[in-house]
């Protein structure tokens, strides 16, 4: 440990290796394909290979092969060990200043938890989640959504699906995430990214230290083929979101410590609706 920690810190001292590490941290527990990493960070494949090799040698990330694709993920135990090593002496004597170790679980404000769903266009997946959680458990959650590069309008298929499913869409609109960075914006208890592209981008700093998780879903608007095939893609997205949001709403949030709560959210984000057998 005494020799490994300096090696890890030295490895992370390179700005682009750090950028790879931070992106994988945002996507945890996903395994991200090398091609997606390279595209998101604007790196040539051979350059990315050099960076991930260094991070693997430092024990900070792991690699798995899926067919012809190499995928990478954070080694969370190594990341915690590294951060814990830096904080250890401080926390033994002055634990009150070790915020990462002392972050409280969310507390309901005004009787509700504030939840933000983030996507790129804020026209489909995040909009679906906002409307659905409001109807699943609107008595406990105040729901919002935003995009890092929002579209001008909601996707017609998302609008139609919500209307057909009985959701109120009157207040829904695509909006930029900057709207929630203003002084009068709600303070969020939970922030979920629901598309990989948004999670790959640098995250804004949220006040109040909300619990965050990545619930990536394929873009139903990108489904190739006929209108019927696109409708099926949106229906699949809706079903998976309904499954995840129902599981989220069922969590005893007030009774969970921060780490079990985070683990529960990560597990929910890995679930997929399989449809009828």
PDB file of C-alpha atoms in Angstrom:
ATOM      1  CA  UNK A   1       0.000   0.000   0.000  1.00  0.00           C
ATOM      2  CA  UNK A   2       2.781   2.418   0.887  1.00  0.00           C
ATOM      3  CA  UNK A   3       4.269   2.093  -2.607  1.00  0.00           C
ATOM      4  CA  UNK A   4       1.011   1.610  -4.529  1.00  0.00           C
ATOM      5  CA  UNK A   5      -0.665   4.826  -3.359  1.00  0.00           C
ATOM      6  CA  UNK A   6       2.106   7.140  -4.672  1.00  0.00           C
ATOM      7  CA  UNK A   7       2.003   5.174  -7.944  1.00  0.00           C
ATOM      8  CA  UNK A   8      -1.758   5.701  -8.226  1.00  0.00           C
ATOM      9  CA  UNK A   9      -1.488   9.409  -7.417  1.00  0.00           C
ATOM     10  CA  UNK A  10       1.290   9.818  -9.952  1.00  0.00           C
ATOM     11  CA  UNK A  11      -0.832   8.051 -12.565  1.00  0.00           C
ATOM     12  CA  UNK A  12      -3.795  10.341 -11.844  1.00  0.00           C
ATOM     13  CA  UNK A  13      -1.523  13.375 -12.023  1.00  0.00           C
ATOM     14  CA  UNK A  14      -1.711  13.233 -15.828  1.00  0.00           C
ATOM     15  CA  UNK A  15      -4.749  15.352 -16.924  1.00  0.00           C
ATOM     16  CA  UNK A  16      -6.018  12.959 -19.593  1.00  0.00           C
ATOM     17  CA  UNK A  17      -5.540   9.812 -17.505  1.00  0.00           C
ATOM     18  CA  UNK A  18      -7.479  11.637 -14.795  1.00  0.00           C
ATOM     19  CA  UNK A  19     -10.193  12.455 -17.350  1.00  0.00           C
ATOM     20  CA  UNK A  20     -10.543   8.742 -18.197  1.00  0.00           C
ATOM     21  CA  UNK A  21     -10.737   7.881 -14.490  1.00  0.00           C
ATOM     22  CA  UNK A  22     -13.358  10.567 -13.801  1.00  0.00           C
ATOM     23  CA  UNK A  23     -15.524   9.486 -16.725  1.00  0.00           C
ATOM     24  CA  UNK A  24     -15.465   5.873 -15.553  1.00  0.00           C
ATOM     25  CA  UNK A  25     -16.284   7.044 -12.045  1.00  0.00           C
ATOM     26  CA  UNK A  26     -19.345   8.875 -13.356  1.00  0.00           C
ATOM     27  CA  UNK A  27     -20.426   5.751 -15.233  1.00  0.00           C
ATOM     28  CA  UNK A  28     -19.862   3.317 -12.324  1.00  0.00           C
ATOM     29  CA  UNK A  29     -20.840   0.474 -12.151  1.00  0.00           C
ATOM     30  CA  UNK A  30     -21.055   0.360 -15.965  1.00  0.00           C
ATOM     31  CA  UNK A  31     -18.322  -1.148 -18.081  1.00  0.00           C
ATOM     32  CA  UNK A  32     -17.652   1.345 -20.861  1.00  0.00           C
ATOM     33  CA  UNK A  33     -16.448   0.230 -24.318  1.00  0.00           C
ATOM     34  CA  UNK A  34     -13.053   1.572 -25.368  1.00  0.00           C
ATOM     35  CA  UNK A  35     -14.570   3.094 -28.506  1.00  0.00           C
ATOM     36  CA  UNK A  36     -17.059   5.078 -26.414  1.00  0.00           C
ATOM     37  CA  UNK A  37     -14.316   6.288 -24.056  1.00  0.00           C
ATOM     38  CA  UNK A  38     -12.201   7.463 -26.965  1.00  0.00           C
ATOM     39  CA  UNK A  39     -15.117   9.237 -28.625  1.00  0.00           C
ATOM     40  CA  UNK A  40     -16.305  10.927 -25.427  1.00  0.00           C
ATOM     41  CA  UNK A  41     -12.822  12.245 -24.594  1.00  0.00           C
ATOM     42  CA  UNK A  42     -11.703  12.983 -28.144  1.00  0.00           C
ATOM     43  CA  UNK A  43      -8.779  10.544 -27.976  1.00  0.00           C
ATOM     44  CA  UNK A  44      -7.191   8.401 -30.668  1.00  0.00           C
ATOM     45  CA  UNK A  45      -7.549   4.665 -29.957  1.00  0.00           C
ATOM     46  CA  UNK A  46      -3.815   4.108 -29.458  1.00  0.00           C
ATOM     47  CA  UNK A  47      -3.619   7.090 -27.102  1.00  0.00           C
ATOM     48  CA  UNK A  48      -6.538   5.788 -25.052  1.00  0.00           C
ATOM     49  CA  UNK A  49      -4.888   2.367 -24.925  1.00  0.00           C
ATOM     50  CA  UNK A  50      -1.796   3.922 -23.347  1.00  0.00           C
ATOM     51  CA  UNK A  51      -3.873   5.721 -20.724  1.00  0.00           C
ATOM     52  CA  UNK A  52      -6.041   2.753 -19.741  1.00  0.00           C
ATOM     53  CA  UNK A  53      -2.946   0.539 -19.567  1.00  0.00           C
ATOM     54  CA  UNK A  54      -1.381   2.923 -17.044  1.00  0.00           C
ATOM     55  CA  UNK A  55      -4.578   3.046 -14.985  1.00  0.00           C
ATOM     56  CA  UNK A  56      -4.796  -0.752 -15.008  1.00  0.00           C
ATOM     57  CA  UNK A  57      -1.179  -1.095 -13.890  1.00  0.00           C
ATOM     58  CA  UNK A  58      -1.985   1.227 -10.997  1.00  0.00           C
ATOM     59  CA  UNK A  59      -4.923  -1.025 -10.080  1.00  0.00           C
ATOM     60  CA  UNK A  60      -7.459   1.777 -10.522  1.00  0.00           C
ATOM     61  CA  UNK A  61      -9.536   0.246 -13.320  1.00  0.00           C
ATOM     62  CA  UNK A  62     -10.289  -3.223 -14.657  1.00  0.00           C
ATOM     63  CA  UNK A  63     -10.771  -4.580 -18.167  1.00  0.00           C
ATOM     64  CA  UNK A  64     -13.114  -7.169 -19.601  1.00  0.00           C
ATOM     65  CA  UNK A  65     -13.527  -8.443 -23.149  1.00  0.00           C
ATOM     66  CA  UNK A  66     -17.054  -8.636 -24.577  1.00  0.00           C
ATOM     67  CA  UNK A  67     -16.766 -10.313 -27.968  1.00  0.00           C
ATOM     68  CA  UNK A  68     -14.417  -8.083 -29.952  1.00  0.00           C
ATOM     69  CA  UNK A  69     -14.896  -5.114 -27.592  1.00  0.00           C
ATOM     70  CA  UNK A  70     -12.771  -4.182 -24.588  1.00  0.00           C
ATOM     71  CA  UNK A  71     -14.701  -2.566 -21.741  1.00  0.00           C
ATOM     72  CA  UNK A  72     -13.418  -0.752 -18.685  1.00  0.00           C
ATOM     73  CA  UNK A  73     -14.735   0.009 -15.220  1.00  0.00           C
ATOM     74  CA  UNK A  74     -13.516   1.632 -12.037  1.00  0.00           C
ATOM     75  CA  UNK A  75     -12.088  -0.650  -9.362  1.00  0.00           C
ATOM     76  CA  UNK A  76     -14.101   0.971  -6.611  1.00  0.00           C
ATOM     77  CA  UNK A  77     -12.238  -0.777  -3.790  1.00  0.00           C
ATOM     78  CA  UNK A  78      -8.948   0.658  -5.088  1.00  0.00           C
ATOM     79  CA  UNK A  79     -10.494   4.111  -5.472  1.00  0.00           C
ATOM     80  CA  UNK A  80     -11.824   4.023  -1.907  1.00  0.00           C
ATOM     81  CA  UNK A  81      -8.495   2.768  -0.576  1.00  0.00           C
ATOM     82  CA  UNK A  82      -6.667   5.609  -2.294  1.00  0.00           C
ATOM     83  CA  UNK A  83      -9.024   8.319  -1.059  1.00  0.00           C
ATOM     84  CA  UNK A  84      -9.182   6.726   2.389  1.00  0.00           C
ATOM     85  CA  UNK A  85      -5.376   6.708   2.612  1.00  0.00           C
ATOM     86  CA  UNK A  86      -5.306  10.461   1.996  1.00  0.00           C
ATOM     87  CA  UNK A  87      -7.981  11.149   4.612  1.00  0.00           C
ATOM     88  CA  UNK A  88      -6.989   8.552   7.213  1.00  0.00           C
ATOM     89  CA  UNK A  89      -4.824  10.600   9.559  1.00  0.00           C
ATOM     90  CA  UNK A  90      -7.104  13.603   9.297  1.00  0.00           C
ATOM     91  CA  UNK A  91     -10.253  11.630   9.984  1.00  0.00           C
ATOM     92  CA  UNK A  92      -8.780   9.895  13.016  1.00  0.00           C
ATOM     93  CA  UNK A  93      -8.231  13.224  14.703  1.00  0.00           C
ATOM     94  CA  UNK A  94     -10.786  15.536  13.085  1.00  0.00           C
ATOM     95  CA  UNK A  95     -13.574  13.444  11.547  1.00  0.00           C
ATOM     96  CA  UNK A  96     -15.889  16.453  11.306  1.00  0.00           C
ATOM     97  CA  UNK A  97     -13.959  17.792   8.282  1.00  0.00           C
ATOM     98  CA  UNK A  98     -13.992  14.524   6.312  1.00  0.00           C
ATOM     99  CA  UNK A  99     -17.146  15.326   4.366  1.00  0.00           C
ATOM    100  CA  UNK A 100     -17.070  12.296   2.034  1.00  0.00           C
ATOM    101  CA  UNK A 101     -17.221  10.009   5.071  1.00  0.00           C
ATOM    102  CA  UNK A 102     -19.900  12.017   6.828  1.00  0.00           C
ATOM    103  CA  UNK A 103     -22.371  12.881   4.059  1.00  0.00           C
ATOM    104  CA  UNK A 104     -25.876  12.348   5.481  1.00  0.00           C
ATOM    105  CA  UNK A 105     -28.640  10.474   3.744  1.00  0.00           C
ATOM    106  CA  UNK A 106     -31.185  12.708   1.967  1.00  0.00           C
ATOM    107  CA  UNK A 107     -33.823  14.299   4.144  1.00  0.00           C
ATOM    108  CA  UNK A 108     -37.232  15.198   2.785  1.00  0.00           C
ATOM    109  CA  UNK A 109     -37.662  18.956   2.289  1.00  0.00           C
ATOM    110  CA  UNK A 110     -41.204  20.196   2.597  1.00  0.00           C
ATOM    111  CA  UNK A 111     -42.368  16.609   2.791  1.00  0.00           C
ATOM    112  CA  UNK A 112     -40.795  15.556  -0.556  1.00  0.00           C
ATOM    113  CA  UNK A 113     -37.435  14.534  -2.002  1.00  0.00           C
ATOM    114  CA  UNK A 114     -36.307  16.610  -4.990  1.00  0.00           C
ATOM    115  CA  UNK A 115     -35.235  14.398  -7.914  1.00  0.00           C
ATOM    116  CA  UNK A 116     -33.584  15.507 -11.169  1.00  0.00           C
ATOM    117  CA  UNK A 117     -33.273  13.334 -14.280  1.00  0.00           C
ATOM    118  CA  UNK A 118     -30.576  14.391 -16.741  1.00  0.00           C
ATOM    119  CA  UNK A 119     -30.175  13.434 -20.383  1.00  0.00           C
ATOM    120  CA  UNK A 120     -28.647  15.124 -23.396  1.00  0.00           C
ATOM    121  CA  UNK A 121     -31.700  16.296 -25.332  1.00  0.00           C
ATOM    122  CA  UNK A 122     -34.263  16.265 -22.479  1.00  0.00           C
ATOM    123  CA  UNK A 123     -36.883  15.264 -25.006  1.00  0.00           C
ATOM    124  CA  UNK A 124     -37.447  11.553 -24.303  1.00  0.00           C
ATOM    125  CA  UNK A 125     -35.834   9.453 -21.555  1.00  0.00           C
ATOM    126  CA  UNK A 126     -35.492  12.137 -18.865  1.00  0.00           C
ATOM    127  CA  UNK A 127     -38.930  13.538 -19.733  1.00  0.00           C
ATOM    128  CA  UNK A 128     -40.473  10.070 -19.408  1.00  0.00           C
ATOM    129  CA  UNK A 129     -38.812   9.608 -16.007  1.00  0.00           C
ATOM    130  CA  UNK A 130     -39.983  13.008 -14.751  1.00  0.00           C
ATOM    131  CA  UNK A 131     -43.602  12.336 -15.650  1.00  0.00           C
ATOM    132  CA  UNK A 132     -43.604   8.724 -14.514  1.00  0.00           C
ATOM    133  CA  UNK A 133     -42.114   9.209 -11.043  1.00  0.00           C
ATOM    134  CA  UNK A 134     -44.535  12.071 -10.447  1.00  0.00           C
ATOM    135  CA  UNK A 135     -47.419   9.659 -11.016  1.00  0.00           C
ATOM    136  CA  UNK A 136     -45.834   6.673  -9.254  1.00  0.00           C
ATOM    137  CA  UNK A 137     -45.005   8.535  -6.034  1.00  0.00           C
ATOM    138  CA  UNK A 138     -45.745  12.223  -6.396  1.00  0.00           C
ATOM    139  CA  UNK A 139     -46.629  12.408  -2.720  1.00  0.00           C
ATOM    140  CA  UNK A 140     -42.971  11.696  -1.817  1.00  0.00           C
ATOM    141  CA  UNK A 141     -41.000  13.066  -4.762  1.00  0.00           C
ATOM    142  CA  UNK A 142     -40.884  16.406  -6.560  1.00  0.00           C
ATOM    143  CA  UNK A 143     -39.565  15.542 -10.025  1.00  0.00           C
ATOM    144  CA  UNK A 144     -37.624  17.570 -12.576  1.00  0.00           C
ATOM    145  CA  UNK A 145     -35.639  16.916 -15.736  1.00  0.00           C
ATOM    146  CA  UNK A 146     -33.089  18.772 -17.845  1.00  0.00           C
ATOM    147  CA  UNK A 147     -30.670  18.316 -20.727  1.00  0.00           C
ATOM    148  CA  UNK A 148     -27.062  19.202 -21.396  1.00  0.00           C
ATOM    149  CA  UNK A 149     -28.026  20.087 -24.982  1.00  0.00           C
ATOM    150  CA  UNK A 150     -31.826  20.204 -24.945  1.00  0.00           C
ATOM    151  CA  UNK A 151     -34.005  19.878 -28.004  1.00  0.00           C
ATOM    152  CA  UNK A 152     -36.510  22.559 -28.902  1.00  0.00           C
ATOM    153  CA  UNK A 153     -39.504  20.297 -28.215  1.00  0.00           C
ATOM    154  CA  UNK A 154     -40.418  16.940 -26.718  1.00  0.00           C
ATOM    155  CA  UNK A 155     -39.990  13.936 -28.991  1.00  0.00           C
ATOM    156  CA  UNK A 156     -43.403  13.217 -30.583  1.00  0.00           C
ATOM    157  CA  UNK A 157     -43.208   9.518 -29.689  1.00  0.00           C
ATOM    158  CA  UNK A 158     -42.443  10.327 -26.033  1.00  0.00           C
ATOM    159  CA  UNK A 159     -45.336  12.779 -25.914  1.00  0.00           C
ATOM    160  CA  UNK A 160     -47.718  10.278 -27.501  1.00  0.00           C
ATOM    161  CA  UNK A 161     -46.636   7.454 -25.181  1.00  0.00           C
ATOM    162  CA  UNK A 162     -47.110   9.555 -22.066  1.00  0.00           C
ATOM    163  CA  UNK A 163     -50.550  10.688 -23.218  1.00  0.00           C
ATOM    164  CA  UNK A 164     -51.585   7.118 -24.070  1.00  0.00           C
ATOM    165  CA  UNK A 165     -50.400   5.965 -20.633  1.00  0.00           C
ATOM    166  CA  UNK A 166     -52.503   8.585 -18.866  1.00  0.00           C
ATOM    167  CA  UNK A 167     -49.752  10.968 -17.733  1.00  0.00           C
ATOM    168  CA  UNK A 168     -50.269  14.719 -17.506  1.00  0.00           C
ATOM    169  CA  UNK A 169     -47.868  16.333 -19.986  1.00  0.00           C
ATOM    170  CA  UNK A 170     -49.126  19.923 -19.733  1.00  0.00           C
ATOM    171  CA  UNK A 171     -46.095  21.183 -17.775  1.00  0.00           C
ATOM    172  CA  UNK A 172     -43.406  19.173 -19.534  1.00  0.00           C
ATOM    173  CA  UNK A 173     -40.797  20.937 -21.679  1.00  0.00           C
ATOM    174  CA  UNK A 174     -37.199  20.508 -22.773  1.00  0.00           C
ATOM    175  CA  UNK A 175     -34.854  22.763 -20.794  1.00  0.00           C
ATOM    176  CA  UNK A 176     -31.167  23.299 -20.194  1.00  0.00           C
ATOM    177  CA  UNK A 177     -29.502  22.039 -17.057  1.00  0.00           C
ATOM    178  CA  UNK A 178     -28.359  25.621 -16.413  1.00  0.00           C
ATOM    179  CA  UNK A 179     -31.898  26.436 -15.233  1.00  0.00           C
ATOM    180  CA  UNK A 180     -31.183  24.346 -12.142  1.00  0.00           C
ATOM    181  CA  UNK A 181     -27.864  26.059 -11.430  1.00  0.00           C
ATOM    182  CA  UNK A 182     -29.539  29.330 -10.473  1.00  0.00           C
ATOM    183  CA  UNK A 183     -29.707  30.578  -6.845  1.00  0.00           C
ATOM    184  CA  UNK A 184     -33.477  30.026  -6.674  1.00  0.00           C
ATOM    185  CA  UNK A 185     -33.360  26.498  -8.132  1.00  0.00           C
ATOM    186  CA  UNK A 186     -34.479  23.517  -6.037  1.00  0.00           C
ATOM    187  CA  UNK A 187     -31.815  21.784  -3.947  1.00  0.00           C
ATOM    188  CA  UNK A 188     -31.775  18.199  -5.149  1.00  0.00           C
ATOM    189  CA  UNK A 189     -31.667  15.083  -3.029  1.00  0.00           C
ATOM    190  CA  UNK A 190     -31.134  12.765  -6.014  1.00  0.00           C
ATOM    191  CA  UNK A 191     -29.661  13.336  -9.489  1.00  0.00           C
ATOM    192  CA  UNK A 192     -29.871  10.541 -12.078  1.00  0.00           C
ATOM    193  CA  UNK A 193     -28.305  10.503 -15.528  1.00  0.00           C
ATOM    194  CA  UNK A 194     -30.411   8.382 -17.865  1.00  0.00           C
ATOM    195  CA  UNK A 195     -28.251   8.469 -20.996  1.00  0.00           C
ATOM    196  CA  UNK A 196     -24.601   7.568 -21.399  1.00  0.00           C
ATOM    197  CA  UNK A 197     -23.684  10.711 -23.307  1.00  0.00           C
ATOM    198  CA  UNK A 198     -24.822  12.982 -20.486  1.00  0.00           C
ATOM    199  CA  UNK A 199     -22.982  10.834 -17.926  1.00  0.00           C
ATOM    200  CA  UNK A 200     -19.822  11.026 -20.036  1.00  0.00           C
ATOM    201  CA  UNK A 201     -19.791  14.802 -19.752  1.00  0.00           C
ATOM    202  CA  UNK A 202     -18.341  16.722 -16.826  1.00  0.00           C
ATOM    203  CA  UNK A 203     -21.009  17.042 -14.151  1.00  0.00           C
ATOM    204  CA  UNK A 204     -22.027  20.400 -12.702  1.00  0.00           C
ATOM    205  CA  UNK A 205     -21.472  20.909  -9.003  1.00  0.00           C
ATOM    206  CA  UNK A 206     -24.753  20.520  -7.148  1.00  0.00           C
ATOM    207  CA  UNK A 207     -25.377  22.212  -3.843  1.00  0.00           C
ATOM    208  CA  UNK A 208     -26.448  20.035  -0.951  1.00  0.00           C
ATOM    209  CA  UNK A 209     -24.447  16.974  -2.080  1.00  0.00           C
ATOM    210  CA  UNK A 210     -27.282  14.988  -3.688  1.00  0.00           C
ATOM    211  CA  UNK A 211     -27.022  11.242  -4.096  1.00  0.00           C
ATOM    212  CA  UNK A 212     -26.185  10.537  -7.748  1.00  0.00           C
ATOM    213  CA  UNK A 213     -26.479   7.436  -9.905  1.00  0.00           C
ATOM    214  CA  UNK A 214     -26.262   6.512 -13.569  1.00  0.00           C
ATOM    215  CA  UNK A 215     -29.293   4.759 -15.005  1.00  0.00           C
ATOM    216  CA  UNK A 216     -28.205   4.629 -18.650  1.00  0.00           C
ATOM    217  CA  UNK A 217     -30.727   3.613 -21.298  1.00  0.00           C
ATOM    218  CA  UNK A 218     -30.378   3.300 -25.061  1.00  0.00           C
ATOM    219  CA  UNK A 219     -31.924   6.208 -26.951  1.00  0.00           C
ATOM    220  CA  UNK A 220     -35.313   4.999 -28.251  1.00  0.00           C
ATOM    221  CA  UNK A 221     -35.340   7.880 -30.743  1.00  0.00           C
ATOM    222  CA  UNK A 222     -32.299   6.306 -32.415  1.00  0.00           C
ATOM    223  CA  UNK A 223     -34.159   3.053 -33.142  1.00  0.00           C
ATOM    224  CA  UNK A 224     -33.803   2.176 -36.803  1.00  0.00           C
ATOM    225  CA  UNK A 225     -36.690   1.007 -38.912  1.00  0.00           C
ATOM    226  CA  UNK A 226     -40.392   1.712 -39.139  1.00  0.00           C
ATOM    227  CA  UNK A 227     -42.614   3.830 -36.906  1.00  0.00           C
ATOM    228  CA  UNK A 228     -43.792   0.603 -35.294  1.00  0.00           C
ATOM    229  CA  UNK A 229     -40.226  -0.354 -34.412  1.00  0.00           C
ATOM    230  CA  UNK A 230     -39.628   3.064 -32.893  1.00  0.00           C
ATOM    231  CA  UNK A 231     -42.843   2.746 -30.895  1.00  0.00           C
ATOM    232  CA  UNK A 232     -41.628  -0.607 -29.553  1.00  0.00           C
ATOM    233  CA  UNK A 233     -38.302   0.980 -28.574  1.00  0.00           C
ATOM    234  CA  UNK A 234     -40.110   3.725 -26.656  1.00  0.00           C
ATOM    235  CA  UNK A 235     -42.383   1.164 -25.008  1.00  0.00           C
ATOM    236  CA  UNK A 236     -39.325  -0.856 -23.903  1.00  0.00           C
ATOM    237  CA  UNK A 237     -37.718   2.286 -22.466  1.00  0.00           C
ATOM    238  CA  UNK A 238     -40.947   3.148 -20.664  1.00  0.00           C
ATOM    239  CA  UNK A 239     -41.204  -0.364 -19.188  1.00  0.00           C
ATOM    240  CA  UNK A 240     -37.593  -0.357 -17.943  1.00  0.00           C
ATOM    241  CA  UNK A 241     -37.989   3.102 -16.432  1.00  0.00           C
ATOM    242  CA  UNK A 242     -41.237   2.055 -14.748  1.00  0.00           C
ATOM    243  CA  UNK A 243     -39.474  -0.945 -13.223  1.00  0.00           C
ATOM    244  CA  UNK A 244     -36.577   1.172 -11.956  1.00  0.00           C
ATOM    245  CA  UNK A 245     -38.707   4.040 -10.690  1.00  0.00           C
ATOM    246  CA  UNK A 246     -41.057   1.676  -8.865  1.00  0.00           C
ATOM    247  CA  UNK A 247     -38.071   0.027  -7.164  1.00  0.00           C
ATOM    248  CA  UNK A 248     -36.669   3.462  -6.267  1.00  0.00           C
ATOM    249  CA  UNK A 249     -40.000   4.610  -4.824  1.00  0.00           C
ATOM    250  CA  UNK A 250     -40.177   1.436  -2.713  1.00  0.00           C
ATOM    251  CA  UNK A 251     -36.811   2.078  -1.004  1.00  0.00           C
ATOM    252  CA  UNK A 252     -36.972   2.969   2.719  1.00  0.00           C
ATOM    253  CA  UNK A 253     -34.777   6.005   2.025  1.00  0.00           C
ATOM    254  CA  UNK A 254     -34.976   7.505   5.507  1.00  0.00           C
ATOM    255  CA  UNK A 255     -33.828   4.219   7.050  1.00  0.00           C
ATOM    256  CA  UNK A 256     -30.828   3.606   4.778  1.00  0.00           C
ATOM    257  CA  UNK A 257     -27.289   4.753   5.504  1.00  0.00           C
ATOM    258  CA  UNK A 258     -25.536   6.492   2.567  1.00  0.00           C
ATOM    259  CA  UNK A 259     -23.523   3.489   1.360  1.00  0.00           C
ATOM    260  CA  UNK A 260     -26.417   0.962   1.282  1.00  0.00           C
ATOM    261  CA  UNK A 261     -28.577   3.612  -0.397  1.00  0.00           C
ATOM    262  CA  UNK A 262     -25.955   4.190  -3.095  1.00  0.00           C
ATOM    263  CA  UNK A 263     -25.561   0.457  -3.636  1.00  0.00           C
ATOM    264  CA  UNK A 264     -29.326   0.064  -3.977  1.00  0.00           C
ATOM    265  CA  UNK A 265     -29.486   2.841  -6.592  1.00  0.00           C
ATOM    266  CA  UNK A 266     -26.590   1.328  -8.546  1.00  0.00           C
ATOM    267  CA  UNK A 267     -28.316  -2.058  -8.530  1.00  0.00           C
ATOM    268  CA  UNK A 268     -31.583  -0.538  -9.736  1.00  0.00           C
ATOM    269  CA  UNK A 269     -29.695   1.157 -12.566  1.00  0.00           C
ATOM    270  CA  UNK A 270     -28.508  -2.224 -13.845  1.00  0.00           C
ATOM    271  CA  UNK A 271     -32.019  -3.674 -14.141  1.00  0.00           C
ATOM    272  CA  UNK A 272     -33.762  -4.040 -17.505  1.00  0.00           C
ATOM    273  CA  UNK A 273     -37.329  -4.914 -18.346  1.00  0.00           C
ATOM    274  CA  UNK A 274     -37.304  -8.174 -20.298  1.00  0.00           C
ATOM    275  CA  UNK A 275     -40.875  -8.042 -21.516  1.00  0.00           C
ATOM    276  CA  UNK A 276     -43.285 -10.979 -21.748  1.00  0.00           C
ATOM    277  CA  UNK A 277     -41.795 -14.481 -22.021  1.00  0.00           C
TER     278      UNK A 277
END
